[in-house]
Amino acid sequence: MLVQLDGSEHAWLEERGPKFALLIHIDDATSKILYAEFVPVEETLTLMRATWNYLKRCGRPIALYVDKDSIYKINWAAKYESLERDENAKTQFTRAMNELGIEVITANTPQAKGRVERGFSTHQDRLVKELRLRGISTMAAANFYLWEHYVPQHNARYAKAPAENTDVHRPLLVNHRLEQILSLREQRTVMNDYTLSYEGKLLQVLEHQPVRVDPGDKVEVEIRLDGSRHLRFKSFYLNFKGIEKRSYKPMLEARPSLGKQRNEPTKGMGSTPAKNHPWRRLFLHGPYKVNLPANETPI
């Protein structure tokens, strides 16, 4: 079960509306369109939303065949020249697919994904005309026509019958929480005041937690498709709140002794040597006797 996945940005509504992208999941063996959707732009979040709908309808394929876009594969040469190359690093989308047991295979050339590439040439001709004839001028109306009419008609005309008609899509399991898996995740460090920073905002880790959290621990900030934020640590979700500024006092204000001038004595530091201290005997009465002024006498 190999599914080709790609998107094409085009003036699908011609002059009647803005440009947007068409995402297509197509069966590599039969050329059957398994799922298609118009989205504002082809990027990680919209791709995750479309894939969510595909997984709910069809289940999990064995593998997705994609191009080398930065959504699927990290381009170290273009973006991370100053960082150490990590061959095991994954994009957000590829990480999510791997958690679902779906392999992501990147094609070296557009010709390798011939079915979906040739399909876009057909859709940019016929689908554009169909939308024009029906006077469709919004993306929502275009999606309705795409799902209810165009895709079923296209599959009936162009899809080929497979040698084995068994559907090998695997079902979603109970532990496949799509709202958690299909999300954006970034790692952050808990500071000494139990805060962390994400996109210029402060998040305060609260006192009562399902698991112990210490300063210096690495937690994941999870941004879900509905826009909600969550903190995850050791498979637990932490209690937190957003704050405007840090609540702790600056170090010099909290410990005034650290803010004193160097020549100002600090209470509790140092002591006066006793009269019989070896230092006095050595430097004031011994071979290294100090010549004191006439008006001063040793203590």
XYZ file of C-alpha atoms in Angstrom:
299
model
C 0.000 0.000 0.000
C 2.017 2.943 -1.333
C 0.304 6.332 -1.528
C 1.718 9.260 -3.479
C 1.168 12.631 -1.810
C 1.715 16.031 -3.360
C 0.249 19.508 -3.689
C -0.163 21.974 -6.524
C -0.693 25.712 -6.111
C -2.691 27.061 -9.043
C -5.335 29.616 -9.997
C -8.053 26.991 -9.674
C -10.787 29.649 -9.665
C -9.045 31.733 -12.353
C -9.935 35.405 -11.831
C -12.935 34.569 -9.613
C -10.838 34.021 -6.495
C -7.316 33.824 -5.039
C -4.765 31.128 -5.722
C -4.716 28.135 -3.405
C -3.312 24.606 -3.382
C -4.809 21.218 -4.163
C -3.510 18.333 -2.004
C -3.961 14.818 -3.343
C -3.412 11.336 -1.850
C -3.371 8.882 -4.770
C -2.919 5.098 -4.830
C 0.324 4.296 -6.623
C -0.988 0.967 -7.913
C -4.365 1.999 -9.316
C -4.210 5.810 -9.792
C -7.305 6.070 -7.594
C -7.611 9.372 -5.728
C -8.015 8.337 -2.104
C -8.423 11.873 -0.772
C -8.163 15.387 -2.192
C -8.681 18.806 -0.639
C -8.197 22.455 -1.520
C -6.147 24.285 1.143
C -4.967 27.911 1.402
C -1.275 26.982 1.168
C 0.772 23.796 1.114
C 2.554 23.810 4.472
C 2.939 21.565 7.514
C -0.282 22.433 9.379
C -2.598 22.262 6.353
C -0.922 19.030 5.268
C -1.507 17.534 8.729
C -5.193 18.568 8.635
C -5.696 17.010 5.199
C -3.865 13.840 6.239
C -6.062 13.652 9.369
C -9.137 13.521 7.093
C -7.484 10.925 4.845
C -6.560 8.697 7.812
C -10.097 8.894 9.219
C -11.592 7.856 5.874
C -9.113 5.249 4.669
C -6.872 4.196 7.555
C -3.075 3.988 7.651
C -1.096 3.177 4.498
C 2.228 1.353 4.572
C 4.141 4.311 3.131
C 3.763 7.802 1.670
C 5.766 8.683 -1.434
C 6.607 12.410 -1.456
C 9.100 14.880 -2.926
C 12.054 16.438 -1.119
C 10.171 19.530 0.015
C 11.183 20.930 3.415
C 7.852 19.701 4.799
C 9.069 16.132 4.433
C 12.862 16.319 4.541
C 15.246 18.716 6.322
C 17.385 20.615 3.836
C 20.589 20.989 5.843
C 22.545 22.680 3.068
C 19.968 25.445 2.642
C 18.893 26.203 6.204
C 21.306 24.794 8.748
C 24.789 25.367 7.392
C 26.028 26.605 10.779
C 24.652 23.574 12.684
C 26.042 20.106 12.975
C 24.347 17.820 10.495
C 22.046 15.245 12.090
C 21.004 12.535 9.664
C 18.386 11.231 12.116
C 16.568 14.567 12.418
C 12.999 14.576 11.079
C 10.519 17.212 10.052
C 7.317 17.615 12.059
C 5.238 15.836 9.406
C 7.647 12.904 8.993
C 7.898 12.492 12.777
C 4.089 12.351 13.035
C 3.794 9.765 10.248
C 6.478 7.573 11.831
C 4.581 7.639 15.151
C 1.608 6.226 13.232
C 3.770 3.490 11.715
C 3.785 5.108 8.251
C 7.059 5.286 6.342
C 7.814 8.491 4.417
C 9.807 7.864 1.216
C 11.255 10.840 -0.653
C 11.561 10.720 -4.449
C 14.747 11.898 -6.129
C 12.961 13.249 -9.231
C 9.435 14.477 -10.118
C 9.221 11.692 -12.715
C 9.360 9.131 -9.890
C 5.954 10.431 -8.736
C 4.519 10.263 -12.230
C 0.963 9.375 -11.259
C 0.333 12.380 -9.068
C 2.373 14.747 -11.282
C 0.501 13.774 -14.473
C -2.736 13.945 -12.540
C -2.172 17.613 -11.711
C -1.763 18.372 -15.427
C -5.179 16.836 -16.016
C -6.809 18.588 -13.065
C -5.412 22.005 -14.002
C -7.236 21.634 -17.308
C -10.465 19.760 -16.593
C -11.096 20.692 -12.966
C -10.586 24.384 -13.688
C -13.180 24.185 -16.477
C -15.650 22.299 -14.281
C -15.389 24.938 -11.558
C -15.854 27.694 -14.143
C -18.952 26.096 -15.695
C -20.576 25.876 -12.259
C -19.667 29.443 -11.305
C -17.814 28.329 -8.184
C -15.885 31.222 -6.635
C -14.981 30.106 -3.082
C -12.650 27.436 -1.740
C -15.426 25.915 0.409
C -17.706 25.459 -2.603
C -14.792 24.081 -4.629
C -14.108 21.469 -1.951
C -17.765 20.419 -1.859
C -17.799 19.891 -5.629
C -14.431 18.128 -5.450
C -15.605 15.597 -2.844
C -19.163 15.027 -4.054
C -18.730 15.009 -7.830
C -15.270 15.418 -9.332
C -13.268 12.764 -7.440
C -15.911 9.992 -7.773
C -16.283 10.718 -11.505
C -12.532 10.904 -12.027
C -11.939 7.594 -10.245
C -14.710 5.879 -12.211
C -13.084 6.946 -15.462
C -9.358 6.684 -14.794
C -8.701 4.356 -11.819
C -7.515 0.852 -12.723
C -8.736 -2.283 -11.029
C -5.977 -3.828 -8.868
C -4.801 -7.408 -9.268
C -5.767 -7.944 -5.602
C -8.732 -5.930 -4.417
C -7.976 -6.406 -0.702
C -7.616 -3.033 1.032
C -4.437 -3.224 3.100
C -4.927 0.100 4.850
C -4.406 -0.550 8.555
C -6.943 0.785 11.069
C -6.115 3.514 13.552
C -5.421 2.058 16.982
C -6.689 3.216 20.356
C -3.309 4.701 21.250
C -3.188 6.708 18.012
C -4.352 10.014 19.459
C -4.338 12.092 16.280
C -4.778 15.381 18.143
C -1.470 14.673 19.919
C 0.454 13.081 17.062
C -0.547 15.555 14.342
C 0.898 18.569 16.146
C 3.948 20.810 16.134
C 6.473 20.037 18.891
C 9.498 21.978 20.068
C 11.751 21.286 23.041
C 12.322 23.893 25.750
C 14.285 23.962 29.056
C 12.622 24.667 32.424
C 14.347 27.640 34.093
C 15.112 28.038 37.812
C 11.826 29.897 38.376
C 9.919 27.087 36.612
C 9.188 29.141 33.528
C 10.008 28.546 29.899
C 9.861 30.727 26.840
C 8.092 29.904 23.579
C 7.750 32.302 20.645
C 8.448 35.296 22.873
C 5.854 34.306 25.499
C 6.423 33.036 29.044
C 4.805 29.845 30.304
C 4.724 29.229 34.070
C 4.805 25.595 35.236
C 2.385 25.338 38.176
C 3.058 23.744 41.548
C 0.816 20.676 41.337
C 1.917 18.256 38.613
C 1.337 14.584 37.716
C 5.118 14.054 37.665
C 8.092 15.752 39.314
C 9.633 18.578 37.286
C 13.006 20.150 38.110
C 14.857 23.148 36.677
C 16.918 22.084 33.693
C 14.435 19.429 32.554
C 13.620 19.334 28.842
C 9.901 19.574 28.082
C 8.047 19.606 24.767
C 5.758 22.454 23.779
C 2.959 20.894 21.727
C 0.902 23.091 19.391
C -2.178 21.245 18.167
C -4.168 21.857 15.003
C -6.860 23.718 16.962
C -4.212 26.220 18.133
C -4.106 25.028 21.763
C -0.760 24.744 23.598
C 0.300 21.861 25.823
C 3.443 20.947 27.769
C 4.531 17.309 27.719
C 7.171 15.718 29.949
C 7.838 11.966 30.208
C 4.521 11.231 28.440
C 2.649 13.360 31.043
C 0.938 16.670 30.350
C 1.922 19.442 32.755
C -0.242 22.103 34.340
C 0.841 25.594 33.305
C -0.365 29.096 32.561
C 0.785 31.979 30.410
C 2.293 34.980 32.220
C 3.327 38.458 31.123
C 6.546 38.692 33.137
C 8.616 36.723 35.606
C 7.436 36.871 39.228
C 10.803 36.386 40.974
C 12.953 39.267 42.307
C 16.306 40.078 40.701
C 19.291 38.369 42.342
C 20.880 41.575 43.719
C 17.575 42.635 45.264
C 16.945 39.234 46.808
C 20.480 39.009 48.247
C 21.534 42.582 49.142
C 25.012 41.485 50.269
C 25.902 40.760 46.651
C 25.164 44.322 45.686
C 27.515 46.072 48.168
C 30.672 47.818 47.083
C 33.882 45.824 47.229
C 35.425 48.079 49.910
C 32.340 47.989 52.135
C 32.606 45.332 54.859
C 29.977 42.639 54.846
C 28.421 41.529 58.087
C 29.542 38.098 59.189
C 32.586 37.902 56.942
C 36.119 37.704 58.460
C 37.334 37.982 62.112
C 40.097 39.668 64.155
C 43.059 37.312 64.813
C 43.752 36.499 68.497
C 46.806 38.049 70.249
C 48.562 34.691 70.296
C 47.743 33.887 66.667
C 50.781 32.469 64.774
C 50.405 35.202 62.200
C 51.104 37.862 64.860
C 54.104 36.007 66.211
C 55.552 35.496 62.755
C 55.130 38.925 61.229
C 55.130 41.251 64.277
C 57.606 39.563 66.635
C 59.490 37.046 64.505
C 62.186 37.243 61.805
C 59.824 39.096 59.486
C 59.039 41.820 62.053
C 57.149 44.726 60.563
C 58.433 48.243 61.310
C 55.365 50.019 62.564
C 55.071 53.817 62.842
C 55.938 55.313 66.235
C 52.331 56.135 67.026
C 51.115 52.574 66.318
C 51.570 49.492 68.423
C 50.620 45.931 67.622
C 47.366 44.619 68.991
